[in-house]
Short mmCIF file of C-alpha atoms in Angstrom, two decimals:
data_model
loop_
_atom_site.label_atom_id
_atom_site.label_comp_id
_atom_site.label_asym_id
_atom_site.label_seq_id
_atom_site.Cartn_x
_atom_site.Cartn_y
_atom_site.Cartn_z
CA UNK A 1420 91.40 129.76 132.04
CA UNK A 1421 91.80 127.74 135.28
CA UNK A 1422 94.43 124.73 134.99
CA UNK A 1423 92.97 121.35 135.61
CA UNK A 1424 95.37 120.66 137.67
CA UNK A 1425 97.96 122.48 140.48
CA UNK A 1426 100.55 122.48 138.43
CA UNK A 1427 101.05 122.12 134.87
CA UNK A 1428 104.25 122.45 132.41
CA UNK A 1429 105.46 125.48 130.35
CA UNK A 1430 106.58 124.26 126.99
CA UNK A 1431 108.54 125.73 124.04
CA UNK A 1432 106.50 125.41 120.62
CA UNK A 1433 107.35 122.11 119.75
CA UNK A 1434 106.08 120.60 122.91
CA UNK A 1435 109.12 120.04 124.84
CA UNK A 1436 108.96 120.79 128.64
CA UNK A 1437 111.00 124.37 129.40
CA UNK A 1438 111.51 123.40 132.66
CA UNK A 1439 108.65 125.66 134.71
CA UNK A 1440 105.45 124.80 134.86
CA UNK A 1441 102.48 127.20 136.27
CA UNK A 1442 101.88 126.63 140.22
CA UNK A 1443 97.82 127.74 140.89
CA UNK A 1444 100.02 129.44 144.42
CA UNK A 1445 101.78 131.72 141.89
CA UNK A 1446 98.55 132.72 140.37
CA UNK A 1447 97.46 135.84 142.57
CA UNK A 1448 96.89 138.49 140.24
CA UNK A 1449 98.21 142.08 141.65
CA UNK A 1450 95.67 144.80 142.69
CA UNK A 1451 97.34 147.00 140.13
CA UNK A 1452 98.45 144.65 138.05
CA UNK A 1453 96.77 141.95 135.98
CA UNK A 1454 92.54 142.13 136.50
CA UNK A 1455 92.06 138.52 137.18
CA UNK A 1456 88.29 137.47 138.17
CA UNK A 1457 90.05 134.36 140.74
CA UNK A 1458 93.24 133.91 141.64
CA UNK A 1459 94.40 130.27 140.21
CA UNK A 1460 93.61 131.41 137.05
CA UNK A 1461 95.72 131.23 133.96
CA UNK A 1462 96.25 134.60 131.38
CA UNK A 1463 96.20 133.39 127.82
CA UNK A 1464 97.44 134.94 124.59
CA UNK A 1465 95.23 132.74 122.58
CA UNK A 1466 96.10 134.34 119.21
CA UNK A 1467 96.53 130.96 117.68
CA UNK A 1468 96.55 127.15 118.53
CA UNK A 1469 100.12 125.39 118.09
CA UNK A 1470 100.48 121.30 117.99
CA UNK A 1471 103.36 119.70 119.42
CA UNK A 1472 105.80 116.77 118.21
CA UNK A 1473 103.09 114.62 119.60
CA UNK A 1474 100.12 116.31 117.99
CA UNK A 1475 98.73 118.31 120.55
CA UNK A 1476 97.07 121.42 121.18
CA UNK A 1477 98.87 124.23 122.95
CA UNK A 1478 98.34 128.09 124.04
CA UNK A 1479 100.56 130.50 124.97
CA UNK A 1480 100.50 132.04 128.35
CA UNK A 1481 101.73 134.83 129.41
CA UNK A 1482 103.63 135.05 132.05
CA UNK A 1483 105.72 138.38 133.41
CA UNK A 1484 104.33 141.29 135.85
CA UNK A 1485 100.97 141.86 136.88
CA UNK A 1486 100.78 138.88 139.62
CA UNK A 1487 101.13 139.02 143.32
CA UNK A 1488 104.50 140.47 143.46
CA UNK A 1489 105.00 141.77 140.19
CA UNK A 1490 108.83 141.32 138.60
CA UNK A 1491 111.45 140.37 139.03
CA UNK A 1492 109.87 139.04 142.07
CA UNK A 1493 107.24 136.99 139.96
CA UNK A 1494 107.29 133.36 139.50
CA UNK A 1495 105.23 133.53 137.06
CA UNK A 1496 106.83 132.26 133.27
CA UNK A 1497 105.70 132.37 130.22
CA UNK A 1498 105.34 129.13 127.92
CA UNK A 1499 102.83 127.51 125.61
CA UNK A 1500 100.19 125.12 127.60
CA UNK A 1501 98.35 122.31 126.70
CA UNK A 1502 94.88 122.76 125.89
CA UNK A 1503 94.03 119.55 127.02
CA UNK A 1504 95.26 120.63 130.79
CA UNK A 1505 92.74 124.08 130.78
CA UNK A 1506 89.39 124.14 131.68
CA UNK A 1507 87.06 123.81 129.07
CA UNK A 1508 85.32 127.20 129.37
CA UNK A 1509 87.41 130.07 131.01
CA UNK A 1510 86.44 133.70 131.62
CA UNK A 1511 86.66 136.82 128.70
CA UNK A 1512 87.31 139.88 129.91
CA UNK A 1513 84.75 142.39 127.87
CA UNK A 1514 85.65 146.02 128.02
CA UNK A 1515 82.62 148.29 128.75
CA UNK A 1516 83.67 151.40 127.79
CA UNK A 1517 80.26 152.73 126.49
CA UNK A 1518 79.07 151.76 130.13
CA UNK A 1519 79.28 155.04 132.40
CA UNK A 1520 81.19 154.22 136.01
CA UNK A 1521 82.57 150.81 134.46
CA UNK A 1522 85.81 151.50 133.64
CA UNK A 1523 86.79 147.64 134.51
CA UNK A 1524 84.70 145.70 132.33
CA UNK A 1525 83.15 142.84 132.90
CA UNK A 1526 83.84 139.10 132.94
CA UNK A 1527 81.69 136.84 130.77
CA UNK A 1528 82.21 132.80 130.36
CA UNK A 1529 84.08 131.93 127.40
CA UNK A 1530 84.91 128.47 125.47
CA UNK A 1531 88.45 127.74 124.20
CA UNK A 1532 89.06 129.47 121.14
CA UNK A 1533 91.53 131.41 119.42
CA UNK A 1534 92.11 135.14 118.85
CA UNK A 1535 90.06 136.90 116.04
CA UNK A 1536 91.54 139.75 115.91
CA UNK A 1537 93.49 141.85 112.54
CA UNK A 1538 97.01 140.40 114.17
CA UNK A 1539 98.80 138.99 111.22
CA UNK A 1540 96.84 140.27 108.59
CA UNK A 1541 97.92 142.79 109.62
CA UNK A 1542 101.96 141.92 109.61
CA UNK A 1543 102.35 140.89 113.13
CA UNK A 1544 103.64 137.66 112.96
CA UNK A 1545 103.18 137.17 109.31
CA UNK A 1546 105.74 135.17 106.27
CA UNK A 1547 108.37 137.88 105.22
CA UNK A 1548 109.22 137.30 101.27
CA UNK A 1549 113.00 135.67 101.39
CA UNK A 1550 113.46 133.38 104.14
CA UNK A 1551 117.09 132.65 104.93
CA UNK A 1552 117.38 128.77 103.84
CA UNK A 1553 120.59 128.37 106.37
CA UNK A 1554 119.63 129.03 109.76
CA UNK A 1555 121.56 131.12 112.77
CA UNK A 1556 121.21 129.44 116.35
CA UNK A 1557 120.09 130.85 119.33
CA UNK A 1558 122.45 131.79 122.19
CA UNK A 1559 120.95 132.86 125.30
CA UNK A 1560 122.65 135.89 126.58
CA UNK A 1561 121.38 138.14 129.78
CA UNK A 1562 120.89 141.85 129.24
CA UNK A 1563 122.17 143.92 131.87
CA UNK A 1564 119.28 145.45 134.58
CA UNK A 1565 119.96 149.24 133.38
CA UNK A 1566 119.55 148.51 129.88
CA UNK A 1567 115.91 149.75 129.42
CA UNK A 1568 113.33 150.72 126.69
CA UNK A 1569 110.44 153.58 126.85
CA UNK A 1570 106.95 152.44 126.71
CA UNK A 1571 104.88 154.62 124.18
CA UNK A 1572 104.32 157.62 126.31
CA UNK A 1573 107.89 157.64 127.89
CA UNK A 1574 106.48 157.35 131.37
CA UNK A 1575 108.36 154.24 132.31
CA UNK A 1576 111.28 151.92 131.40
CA UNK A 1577 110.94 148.25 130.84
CA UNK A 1578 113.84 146.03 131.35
CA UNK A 1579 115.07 144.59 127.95
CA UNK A 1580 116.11 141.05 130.41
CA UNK A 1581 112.56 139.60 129.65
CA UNK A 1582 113.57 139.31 125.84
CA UNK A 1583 117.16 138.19 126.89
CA UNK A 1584 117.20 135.66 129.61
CA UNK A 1585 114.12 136.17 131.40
CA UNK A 1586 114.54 132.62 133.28
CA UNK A 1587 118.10 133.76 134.68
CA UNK A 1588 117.47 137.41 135.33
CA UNK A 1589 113.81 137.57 136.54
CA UNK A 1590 111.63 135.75 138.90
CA UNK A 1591 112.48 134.93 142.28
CA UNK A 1592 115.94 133.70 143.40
CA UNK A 1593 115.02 130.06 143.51
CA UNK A 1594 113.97 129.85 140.20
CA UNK A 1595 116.97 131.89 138.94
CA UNK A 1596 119.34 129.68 140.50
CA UNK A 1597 117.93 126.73 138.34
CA UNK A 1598 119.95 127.19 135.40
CA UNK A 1599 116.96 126.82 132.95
CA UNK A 1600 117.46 129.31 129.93
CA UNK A 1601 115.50 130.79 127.14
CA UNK A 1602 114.44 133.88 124.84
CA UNK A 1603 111.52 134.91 122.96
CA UNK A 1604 110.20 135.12 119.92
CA UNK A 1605 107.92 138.30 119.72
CA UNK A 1606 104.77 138.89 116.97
CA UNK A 1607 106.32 142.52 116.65
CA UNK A 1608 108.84 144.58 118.17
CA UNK A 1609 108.97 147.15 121.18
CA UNK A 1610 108.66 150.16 118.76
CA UNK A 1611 105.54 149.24 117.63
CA UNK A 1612 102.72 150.55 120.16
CA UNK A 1613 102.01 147.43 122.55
CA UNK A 1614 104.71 145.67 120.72
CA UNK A 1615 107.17 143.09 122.44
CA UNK A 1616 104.13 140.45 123.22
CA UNK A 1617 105.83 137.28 122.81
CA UNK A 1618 104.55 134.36 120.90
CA UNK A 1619 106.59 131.65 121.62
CA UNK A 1620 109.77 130.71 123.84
CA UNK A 1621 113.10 129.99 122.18
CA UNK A 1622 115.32 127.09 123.69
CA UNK A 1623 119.44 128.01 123.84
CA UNK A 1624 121.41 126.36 120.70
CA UNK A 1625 117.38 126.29 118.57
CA UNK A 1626 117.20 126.58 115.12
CA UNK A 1627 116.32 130.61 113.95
CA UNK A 1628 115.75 131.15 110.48
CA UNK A 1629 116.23 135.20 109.62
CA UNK A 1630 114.43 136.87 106.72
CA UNK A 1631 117.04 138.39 104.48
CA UNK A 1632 114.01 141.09 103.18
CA UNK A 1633 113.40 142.52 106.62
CA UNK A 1634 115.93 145.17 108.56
CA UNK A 1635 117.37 144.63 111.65
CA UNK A 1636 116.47 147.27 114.57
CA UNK A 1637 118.63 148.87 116.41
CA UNK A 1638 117.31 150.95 119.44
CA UNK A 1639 118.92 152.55 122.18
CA UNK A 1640 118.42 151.69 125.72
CA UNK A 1641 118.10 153.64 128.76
CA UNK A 1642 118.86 153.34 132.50
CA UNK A 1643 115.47 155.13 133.55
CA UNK A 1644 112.52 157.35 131.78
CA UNK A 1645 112.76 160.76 133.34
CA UNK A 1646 116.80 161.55 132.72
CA UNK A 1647 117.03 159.37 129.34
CA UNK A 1648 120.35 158.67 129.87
CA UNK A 1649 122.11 155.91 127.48
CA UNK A 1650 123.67 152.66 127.98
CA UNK A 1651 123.88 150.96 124.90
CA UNK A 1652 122.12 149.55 122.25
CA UNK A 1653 119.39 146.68 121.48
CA UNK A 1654 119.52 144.85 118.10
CA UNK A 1655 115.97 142.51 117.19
CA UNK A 1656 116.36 140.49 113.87
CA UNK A 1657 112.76 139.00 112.20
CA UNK A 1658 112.51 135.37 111.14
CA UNK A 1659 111.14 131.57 111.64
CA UNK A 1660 111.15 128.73 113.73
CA UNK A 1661 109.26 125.44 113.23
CA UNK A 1662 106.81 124.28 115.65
CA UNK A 1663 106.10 120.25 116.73
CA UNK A 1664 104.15 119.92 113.31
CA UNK A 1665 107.15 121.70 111.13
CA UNK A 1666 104.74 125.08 110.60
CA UNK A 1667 106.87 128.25 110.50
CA UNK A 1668 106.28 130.56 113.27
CA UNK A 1669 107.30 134.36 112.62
CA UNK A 1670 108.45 137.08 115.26
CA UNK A 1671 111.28 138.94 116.22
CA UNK A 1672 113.95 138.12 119.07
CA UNK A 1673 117.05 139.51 119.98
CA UNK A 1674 120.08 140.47 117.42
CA UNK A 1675 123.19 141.21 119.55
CA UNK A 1676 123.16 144.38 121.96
CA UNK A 1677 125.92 146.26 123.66
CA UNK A 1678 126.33 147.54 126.68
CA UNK A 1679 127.93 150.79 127.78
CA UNK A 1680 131.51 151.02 126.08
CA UNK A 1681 131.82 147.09 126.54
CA UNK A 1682 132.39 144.67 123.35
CA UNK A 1683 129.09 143.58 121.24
CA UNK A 1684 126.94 140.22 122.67
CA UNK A 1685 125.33 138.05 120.30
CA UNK A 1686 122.48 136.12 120.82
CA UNK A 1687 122.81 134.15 117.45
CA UNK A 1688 125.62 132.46 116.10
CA UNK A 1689 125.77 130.52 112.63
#
């Protein structure tokens, strides 16, 4: 979707203002990144629609690498938008796999909607059985740059950072120095193939409810893909927060992690 205007704020899932907004300058998608039909235009996750304090609309966008630059040099955040500030009618990308020599796709006009896909019917996302009733709160810790997990095939490390504080450890220096913080709340985690998509931002000091019936996961981290070697650990905990219209919203975010033979971080206190 194109923003209707130059600039438009990122928001957490209650409609508050996180501090970025999306600049149409910082939407230039990569060659080999993100296939973008224009630059100035806007990547949506639009799995859902989530309403604000004040009632309205908002879907996520996602933010990260792919644009001109890619991270950590990207400006480019992620936050839940206002459907009111998107164009109407946007552009799906259709894959065209059955189409011989279009490996690409194709782009097609599309109206605002939201994702049909399996997604929580499939558990992504979905209520867990025994919902804490006493919530933990969110503290926004950085994970260090050589703590790393293995995409699916093992053929490269991603930074954990973007799930610890993205908005102090990526982007470019300007926007770093800024002081704003925040997490993410994830529909599943980063063993699951394509896991780690995030679903919603989490402010420092917010409200997490865990779910006492799911496990915590603990995964190693790595410094790089080809030697493997191990610095420390990565725990994600499952549970709620409320959006602006007091709907829980599930996903997993960062436990605690350690680093090396340092002491334990927590990212939630009581």
């Amino acid at each position: 979707m194109r923003p209707r205007a130059s600039r438009v704020a990122l928001r957490f899932a209650d409609g508050a203002e996180s501090g970025f907004a999306l600049d149409s300058e910082m939407l230039e998608p990569s060659p080999n990144g993100v296939f973008c039909p224009q630059r100035g235009m806007a990547r949506l996750d639009a799995r859902e629609v989530v309403r604000a304090t004040d009632g309205s609309e908002m879907v996520f966008h996602r933010g990260g690498w792919g644009f001109a630059g890619d991270d950590p040099a990207s400006a480019v955040h992620f936050g839940h938008v206002r459907v009111a500030e998107l164009d109407t009618t946007g552009l799906e990308y259709l894959r065209a796999d059955t189409l011989a020599g279009e490996t690409r796709g194709r782009w097609v006009p599309a109206a605002t909607r939201t994702w049909a896909g399996p997604g929580q019917s499939q558990g992504n996302g979905s209520a867990c059985g025994q919902r804490s009733p006493t919530p933990l709160h969110v503290v926004v810790q950085s994970i260090p740059g050589d703590m790393r997990y293995l995409n699916t095939r093992q053929t490269n490390a991603i930074p954990y950072a973007i799930y610890g504080n993205p908005a102090g450890d990526l982007g470019v220096a300007t926007d770093r120095a800024r002081g704003v913080r925040y997490s993410m709340l994830t529909w599943s985690w980063i063993n699951a193939r394509g896991g780690g998509v995030a679903r919603a931002l989490l402010r420092d000091g917010q409200e997490f409810f865990p779910c006492t019936d799911v496990p915590v996961i603990q995964l190693a981290s790595v410094a790089e893909h080809e030697r493997k070697d191990v610095t420390g650990w990565v725990a994600a905990v499952y549970g709620a927060i409320a959006s602006g219209d007091g709907k829980w919203m599930y996903g997993w975010t960062v436990y605690a992690h350690r680093h090396r033979d340092e002491g334990v971080v927590q990212h939630m206190r009581p």
